[in-house]
mmCIF file of C-alpha atoms in Angstrom:
data_model
loop_
_atom_site.group_PDB
_atom_site.id
_atom_site.type_symbol
_atom_site.label_atom_id
_atom_site.label_comp_id
_atom_site.label_asym_id
_atom_site.label_seq_id
_atom_site.Cartn_x
_atom_site.Cartn_y
_atom_site.Cartn_z
ATOM 1 C CA MET A 1 13.817 4.911 -23.763
ATOM 2 C CA THR A 2 10.124 4.853 -24.971
ATOM 3 C CA ALA A 3 9.237 4.986 -28.622
ATOM 4 C CA LEU A 4 7.892 8.601 -27.955
ATOM 5 C CA GLY A 5 11.162 9.763 -26.375
ATOM 6 C CA ARG A 6 13.547 12.246 -28.191
ATOM 7 C CA ARG A 7 16.193 10.619 -30.282
ATOM 8 C CA LEU A 8 18.720 13.347 -29.483
ATOM 9 C CA SER A 9 20.445 12.779 -32.907
ATOM 10 C CA ARG A 10 22.004 9.560 -31.534
ATOM 11 C CA THR A 11 21.885 5.783 -31.907
ATOM 12 C CA LYS A 12 20.105 3.843 -29.201
ATOM 13 C CA PRO A 13 23.235 2.584 -27.457
ATOM 14 C CA HIS A 14 24.865 6.116 -27.483
ATOM 15 C CA ARG A 15 21.771 7.819 -26.355
ATOM 16 C CA GLU A 16 21.219 5.306 -23.396
ATOM 17 C CA ALA A 17 24.829 5.619 -22.334
ATOM 18 C CA MET A 18 24.668 9.432 -22.454
ATOM 19 C CA LEU A 19 21.347 9.343 -20.379
ATOM 20 C CA ARG A 20 22.980 6.919 -17.780
ATOM 21 C CA ASN A 21 25.938 9.241 -17.651
ATOM 22 C CA LEU A 22 23.650 12.319 -16.869
ATOM 23 C CA VAL A 23 21.581 10.630 -14.232
ATOM 24 C CA THR A 24 24.693 9.266 -12.434
ATOM 25 C CA SER A 25 26.218 12.726 -12.349
ATOM 26 C CA LEU A 26 22.864 14.124 -11.153
ATOM 27 C CA LEU A 27 22.807 11.599 -8.244
ATOM 28 C CA GLU A 28 26.360 12.426 -7.328
ATOM 29 C CA HIS A 29 26.185 16.204 -7.399
ATOM 30 C CA GLY A 30 22.510 17.033 -7.067
ATOM 31 C CA SER A 31 22.316 18.969 -10.354
ATOM 32 C CA VAL A 32 23.813 18.936 -13.885
ATOM 33 C CA VAL A 33 23.636 21.392 -16.783
ATOM 34 C CA SER A 34 23.122 20.248 -20.330
ATOM 35 C CA THR A 35 20.785 21.089 -23.354
ATOM 36 C CA HIS A 36 17.111 21.323 -22.502
ATOM 37 C CA GLU A 37 16.196 18.257 -24.516
ATOM 38 C CA LYS A 38 18.829 16.093 -22.726
ATOM 39 C CA CYS A 39 17.731 17.360 -19.411
ATOM 40 C CA MET A 40 14.062 16.399 -20.221
ATOM 41 C CA GLU A 41 14.855 12.833 -21.203
ATOM 42 C CA ALA A 42 17.326 12.359 -18.373
ATOM 43 C CA ALA A 43 14.581 13.706 -15.837
ATOM 44 C CA LYS A 44 12.459 10.797 -16.906
ATOM 45 C CA LEU A 45 15.058 8.228 -16.255
ATOM 46 C CA ALA A 46 16.100 9.929 -12.972
ATOM 47 C CA ASP A 47 12.484 9.898 -11.616
ATOM 48 C CA ARG A 48 12.228 6.189 -12.495
ATOM 49 C CA VAL A 49 15.442 5.361 -10.713
ATOM 50 C CA VAL A 50 14.487 7.156 -7.611
ATOM 51 C CA HIS A 51 11.195 5.430 -7.702
ATOM 52 C CA TRP A 52 12.807 2.117 -7.875
ATOM 53 C CA ALA A 53 15.217 3.017 -5.119
ATOM 54 C CA LYS A 54 12.208 3.755 -2.748
ATOM 55 C CA LYS A 55 10.801 0.247 -3.595
ATOM 56 C CA ALA A 56 14.230 -1.285 -3.226
ATOM 57 C CA GLN A 57 14.016 -0.641 0.527
ATOM 58 C CA HIS A 58 11.465 -3.347 0.813
ATOM 59 C CA SER A 59 11.948 -5.245 -2.404
ATOM 60 C CA PRO A 60 15.647 -5.868 -3.206
ATOM 61 C CA GLU A 61 15.009 -7.222 -6.734
ATOM 62 C CA TYR A 62 14.682 -3.446 -7.836
ATOM 63 C CA LEU A 63 18.479 -3.045 -7.208
ATOM 64 C CA SER A 64 19.398 -4.948 -10.388
ATOM 65 C CA LEU A 65 17.110 -2.584 -12.385
ATOM 66 C CA ILE A 66 18.806 0.558 -10.797
ATOM 67 C CA GLN A 67 22.298 -0.820 -11.564
ATOM 68 C CA ALA A 68 21.351 -1.331 -15.256
ATOM 69 C CA GLN A 69 20.517 2.377 -15.529
ATOM 70 C CA LEU A 70 23.706 3.804 -13.833
ATOM 71 C CA PHE A 71 27.425 3.791 -14.344
ATOM 72 C CA MET A 72 28.467 1.881 -11.202
ATOM 73 C CA SER A 73 32.178 1.212 -12.099
ATOM 74 C CA GLY A 74 35.178 2.963 -10.638
ATOM 75 C CA ASN A 75 34.622 6.005 -8.506
ATOM 76 C CA ASN A 76 30.863 5.566 -9.048
ATOM 77 C CA SER A 77 30.488 2.479 -6.972
ATOM 78 C CA HIS A 78 29.248 4.573 -4.071
ATOM 79 C CA ILE A 79 26.306 6.027 -5.960
ATOM 80 C CA LEU A 80 23.973 3.084 -5.211
ATOM 81 C CA LYS A 81 24.563 3.307 -1.532
ATOM 82 C CA LYS A 82 23.966 7.112 -1.650
ATOM 83 C CA LEU A 83 20.764 6.675 -3.703
ATOM 84 C CA CYS A 84 19.273 4.142 -1.356
ATOM 85 C CA GLY A 85 20.574 5.416 1.914
ATOM 86 C CA GLU A 86 20.287 9.166 1.507
ATOM 87 C CA ILE A 87 18.287 10.315 -1.639
ATOM 88 C CA ALA A 88 15.464 7.782 -1.683
ATOM 89 C CA PRO A 89 14.566 8.245 2.007
ATOM 90 C CA ARG A 90 14.226 12.116 1.534
ATOM 91 C CA TYR A 91 11.204 11.365 -0.819
ATOM 92 C CA THR A 92 9.319 8.975 1.442
ATOM 93 C CA GLU A 93 6.244 11.209 1.556
ATOM 94 C CA ARG A 94 6.546 12.565 -2.104
ATOM 95 C CA PRO A 95 4.560 10.491 -4.524
ATOM 96 C CA GLY A 96 6.610 11.550 -7.618
ATOM 97 C CA GLY A 97 8.214 14.501 -9.353
ATOM 98 C CA TYR A 98 11.658 13.976 -7.819
ATOM 99 C CA THR A 99 13.364 16.296 -10.324
ATOM 100 C CA ARG A 100 12.947 19.724 -11.885
ATOM 101 C CA VAL A 101 14.238 21.442 -15.086
ATOM 102 C CA LEU A 102 15.171 25.161 -15.010
ATOM 103 C CA HIS A 103 15.768 27.104 -18.097
ATOM 104 C CA LEU A 104 19.111 28.909 -18.719
ATOM 105 C CA GLU A 105 20.298 31.326 -21.433
ATOM 106 C CA PRO A 106 21.014 29.790 -24.768
ATOM 107 C CA ARG A 107 24.495 28.362 -25.198
ATOM 108 C CA LEU A 108 27.075 30.649 -26.873
ATOM 109 C CA GLY A 109 27.981 29.691 -30.339
ATOM 110 C CA ASP A 110 25.182 27.476 -31.559
ATOM 111 C CA ARG A 111 22.461 29.174 -29.412
ATOM 112 C CA ALA A 112 21.188 25.719 -28.325
ATOM 113 C CA ARG A 113 18.684 25.799 -25.315
ATOM 114 C CA GLN A 114 20.364 25.063 -22.043
ATOM 115 C CA SER A 115 18.844 23.981 -18.746
ATOM 116 C CA ILE A 116 19.675 22.725 -15.233
ATOM 117 C CA LEU A 117 18.419 19.342 -14.151
ATOM 118 C CA GLU A 118 18.275 19.061 -10.329
ATOM 119 C CA LEU A 119 16.805 16.900 -7.557
ATOM 120 C CA VAL A 120 14.091 18.718 -5.692
ATOM 121 C CA ASP A 121 14.210 19.125 -1.932
ATOM 122 C CA THR A 122 18.032 18.878 -1.914
ATOM 123 C CA PRO A 123 19.367 20.248 1.348
ATOM 124 C CA VAL A 124 21.685 23.332 0.890
ATOM 125 C CA VAL A 125 23.285 22.916 4.330
ATOM 126 C CA THR A 126 24.563 19.431 5.521
ATOM 127 C CA TYR A 127 26.544 18.294 8.578
ATOM 128 C CA GLY A 128 28.935 15.395 9.135
ATOM 129 C CA LYS A 129 31.074 15.608 6.029
ATOM 130 C CA ARG A 130 33.951 17.594 7.616
ATOM 131 C CA PRO A 131 35.926 16.450 10.639
ATOM 132 C CA ASP A 132 35.016 19.336 12.685
ATOM 133 C CA ASN A 133 31.239 18.652 11.848
ATOM 134 C CA GLU A 134 30.980 22.172 10.365
ATOM 135 C CA ALA A 135 28.202 23.056 7.949
ATOM 136 C CA THR A 136 28.824 22.182 4.329
ATOM 137 C CA ILE A 137 27.217 24.207 1.521
ATOM 138 C CA GLU A 138 26.021 21.595 -1.051
ATOM 139 C CA ARG A 139 25.530 22.146 -4.813
ATOM 140 C CA GLY A 140 21.944 22.198 -6.042
ATOM 141 C CA ASN A 141 18.525 23.371 -5.237
ATOM 142 C CA ILE A 142 18.894 26.369 -7.481
ATOM 143 C CA LYS A 143 15.294 27.279 -7.033
ATOM 144 C CA LEU A 144 15.600 27.781 -3.396
ATOM 145 C CA TRP A 145 18.575 30.109 -4.065
ATOM 146 C CA LEU A 146 16.354 32.035 -6.492
ATOM 147 C CA LEU A 147 13.619 32.372 -4.015
ATOM 148 C CA GLY A 148 16.067 33.536 -1.354
ATOM 149 C CA LYS A 149 17.413 36.126 -3.695
ATOM 150 C CA SER A 150 13.913 37.308 -4.604
ATOM 151 C CA ALA A 151 13.014 37.531 -0.924
ATOM 152 C CA LEU A 152 16.173 39.705 -0.156
ATOM 153 C CA HIS A 153 15.206 42.020 -3.073
ATOM 154 C CA ASP A 154 11.643 42.517 -1.842
ATOM 155 C CA GLU A 155 12.669 43.189 1.652
ATOM 156 C CA VAL A 156 15.237 45.915 0.580
ATOM 157 C CA GLU A 157 13.156 47.450 -2.262
ATOM 158 C CA LYS A 158 9.446 46.737 -1.108
ATOM 159 C CA GLY A 159 9.837 46.723 2.733
ATOM 160 C CA GLY A 160 8.950 43.031 2.922
ATOM 161 C CA GLU A 161 6.008 43.023 0.473
ATOM 162 C CA TYR A 162 6.985 39.710 -1.159
ATOM 163 C CA ASN A 163 5.935 38.830 -4.715
ATOM 164 C CA VAL A 164 2.956 36.456 -4.721
ATOM 165 C CA LYS A 165 4.587 34.051 -7.145
ATOM 166 C CA THR A 166 7.705 33.818 -4.898
ATOM 167 C CA LEU A 167 5.362 32.959 -1.926
ATOM 168 C CA ILE A 168 3.422 30.389 -3.940
ATOM 169 C CA ASN A 169 6.642 28.737 -5.245
ATOM 170 C CA LEU A 170 7.929 28.637 -1.617
ATOM 171 C CA LYS A 171 4.737 27.190 -0.396
ATOM 172 C CA LYS A 172 5.049 24.365 -2.870
ATOM 173 C CA MET A 173 8.677 23.574 -1.633
ATOM 174 C CA LEU A 174 7.418 23.377 1.947
ATOM 175 C CA LYS A 175 4.945 20.678 1.284
ATOM 176 C CA PHE A 176 7.386 17.751 1.578
ATOM 177 C CA ARG A 177 10.233 19.461 3.533
ATOM 178 C CA ASP A 178 10.686 20.002 7.159
ATOM 179 C CA ARG A 179 10.267 23.741 8.014
ATOM 180 C CA GLU A 180 13.308 23.948 10.285
ATOM 181 C CA ALA A 181 15.442 22.477 7.501
ATOM 182 C CA VAL A 182 14.232 25.059 4.991
ATOM 183 C CA THR A 183 14.806 27.863 7.500
ATOM 184 C CA THR A 184 18.492 26.597 7.886
ATOM 185 C CA ASP A 185 19.003 26.551 4.244
ATOM 186 C CA LEU A 186 17.534 30.030 3.778
ATOM 187 C CA LEU A 187 19.674 31.553 6.481
ATOM 188 C CA ALA A 188 22.780 30.202 4.811
ATOM 189 C CA ILE A 189 21.627 31.326 1.388
ATOM 190 C CA ARG A 190 20.891 34.920 2.588
ATOM 191 C CA SER A 191 24.165 35.180 4.398
ATOM 192 C CA ILE A 192 26.086 34.167 1.246
ATOM 193 C CA LEU A 193 24.037 36.395 -1.147
ATOM 194 C CA ARG A 194 24.555 39.469 1.156
ATOM 195 C CA LYS A 195 28.229 38.765 1.234
ATOM 196 C CA ASP A 196 28.433 38.490 -2.478
ATOM 197 C CA ALA A 197 26.431 41.659 -2.990
ATOM 198 C CA GLY A 198 28.514 43.727 -0.545
ATOM 199 C CA MET A 199 25.462 44.189 1.861
ATOM 200 C CA ALA A 200 26.035 44.710 5.555
ATOM 201 C CA PRO A 201 25.846 41.487 7.625
ATOM 202 C CA VAL A 202 22.659 40.950 9.685
ATOM 203 C CA ASP A 203 22.394 39.531 13.171
ATOM 204 C CA GLU A 204 21.427 35.854 12.866
ATOM 205 C CA ALA A 205 18.511 36.118 15.319
ATOM 206 C CA GLU A 206 17.110 39.116 13.430
ATOM 207 C CA ASP A 207 17.531 37.327 10.218
ATOM 208 C CA LYS A 208 15.734 34.293 11.512
ATOM 209 C CA ILE A 209 12.789 36.495 12.279
ATOM 210 C CA LEU A 210 12.643 37.696 8.590
ATOM 211 C CA VAL A 211 12.900 34.187 7.348
ATOM 212 C CA ASN A 212 10.163 32.982 9.675
ATOM 213 C CA ASN A 213 7.915 35.902 8.541
ATOM 214 C CA PHE A 214 8.817 34.893 4.885
ATOM 215 C CA LEU A 215 7.720 31.326 5.620
ATOM 216 C CA ASP A 216 4.520 32.346 7.477
ATOM 217 C CA LYS A 217 3.481 34.484 4.586
ATOM 218 C CA ALA A 218 4.216 31.557 2.156
ATOM 219 C CA ASP A 219 2.041 29.262 4.354
ATOM 220 C CA ALA A 220 -0.925 31.756 4.299
ATOM 221 C CA THR A 221 -0.723 32.417 0.624
ATOM 222 C CA ALA A 222 -3.494 31.020 -1.600
ATOM 223 C CA LYS A 223 -3.193 30.384 -5.345
ATOM 224 C CA PRO A 224 -4.985 33.314 -7.055
ATOM 225 C CA ILE A 225 -7.963 32.580 -9.272
ATOM 226 C CA THR A 226 -6.887 33.144 -12.853
ATOM 227 C CA LYS A 227 -8.962 34.810 -15.424
ATOM 228 C CA ARG A 228 -9.364 31.403 -17.259
ATOM 229 C CA LYS A 229 -10.800 29.949 -14.171
ATOM 230 C CA SER A 230 -13.152 32.778 -13.518
ATOM 231 C CA LEU A 231 -14.679 32.245 -16.934
ATOM 232 C CA THR A 232 -15.370 28.594 -16.632
ATOM 233 C CA GLY A 233 -18.687 29.324 -14.806
ATOM 234 C CA TYR A 234 -17.706 27.749 -11.621
ATOM 235 C CA LYS A 235 -18.316 29.673 -8.377
ATOM 236 C CA PHE A 236 -15.726 29.677 -5.500
ATOM 237 C CA GLU A 237 -17.064 29.526 -2.043
ATOM 238 C CA GLU A 238 -15.135 30.617 1.174
ATOM 239 C CA SER A 239 -16.990 27.931 3.136
ATOM 240 C CA ARG A 240 -19.275 24.945 2.499
ATOM 241 C CA PRO A 241 -22.942 26.229 1.857
ATOM 242 C CA ALA A 242 -25.493 25.195 4.336
ATOM 243 C CA SER A 243 -27.680 22.203 3.420
ATOM 244 C CA ALA A 244 -31.318 23.069 2.452
#
């Protein structure tokens, strides 16, 4: 906890224990819900722990640092193995930013700000956790669920004219994830959302075409030039000007 961190109305030992508990739960389940301030502080610690786990693959001395920041007793004894063997390898190419904080509605009663803290790039569909090797739907990656829901809405209401912000957000998510894995996750998400909304089921091959079209449009989307950028005096060129 740095001097500039939030005190969270707790003593230092209580605050550190609370953050260890939040980060341990995050690594176990992929996401946690708490007040916005707690999520922001826990995100800092979680990013640090994942960074150490990446280094621990080549420098085992980082394992003691990780153990000091997590609750490793009892049923949590498997967390270290999951962190170093499953979570850290997922972020081999990602230089940082292993968590995200998403805002929720204020809490009933005291109206405190609530948020979801989740690990980025968490797979929605996994295999090998059931005896029959069937797909398992995992908790987490709420942002991908929201993008899938937005895409379904745009296909029904706008004939496939996807919102630009949706495409930009999806393009960011594709930067460090395998496209085939994202396709699998989106197909599962869309199937569940259709069922919950009472929509007619769609043939999987047809739905895969729609998902690939969605991903292609995201890949081709460029971030729009904002009014603020246009007023700075810089000129944006489509190609490099010819030398004089």
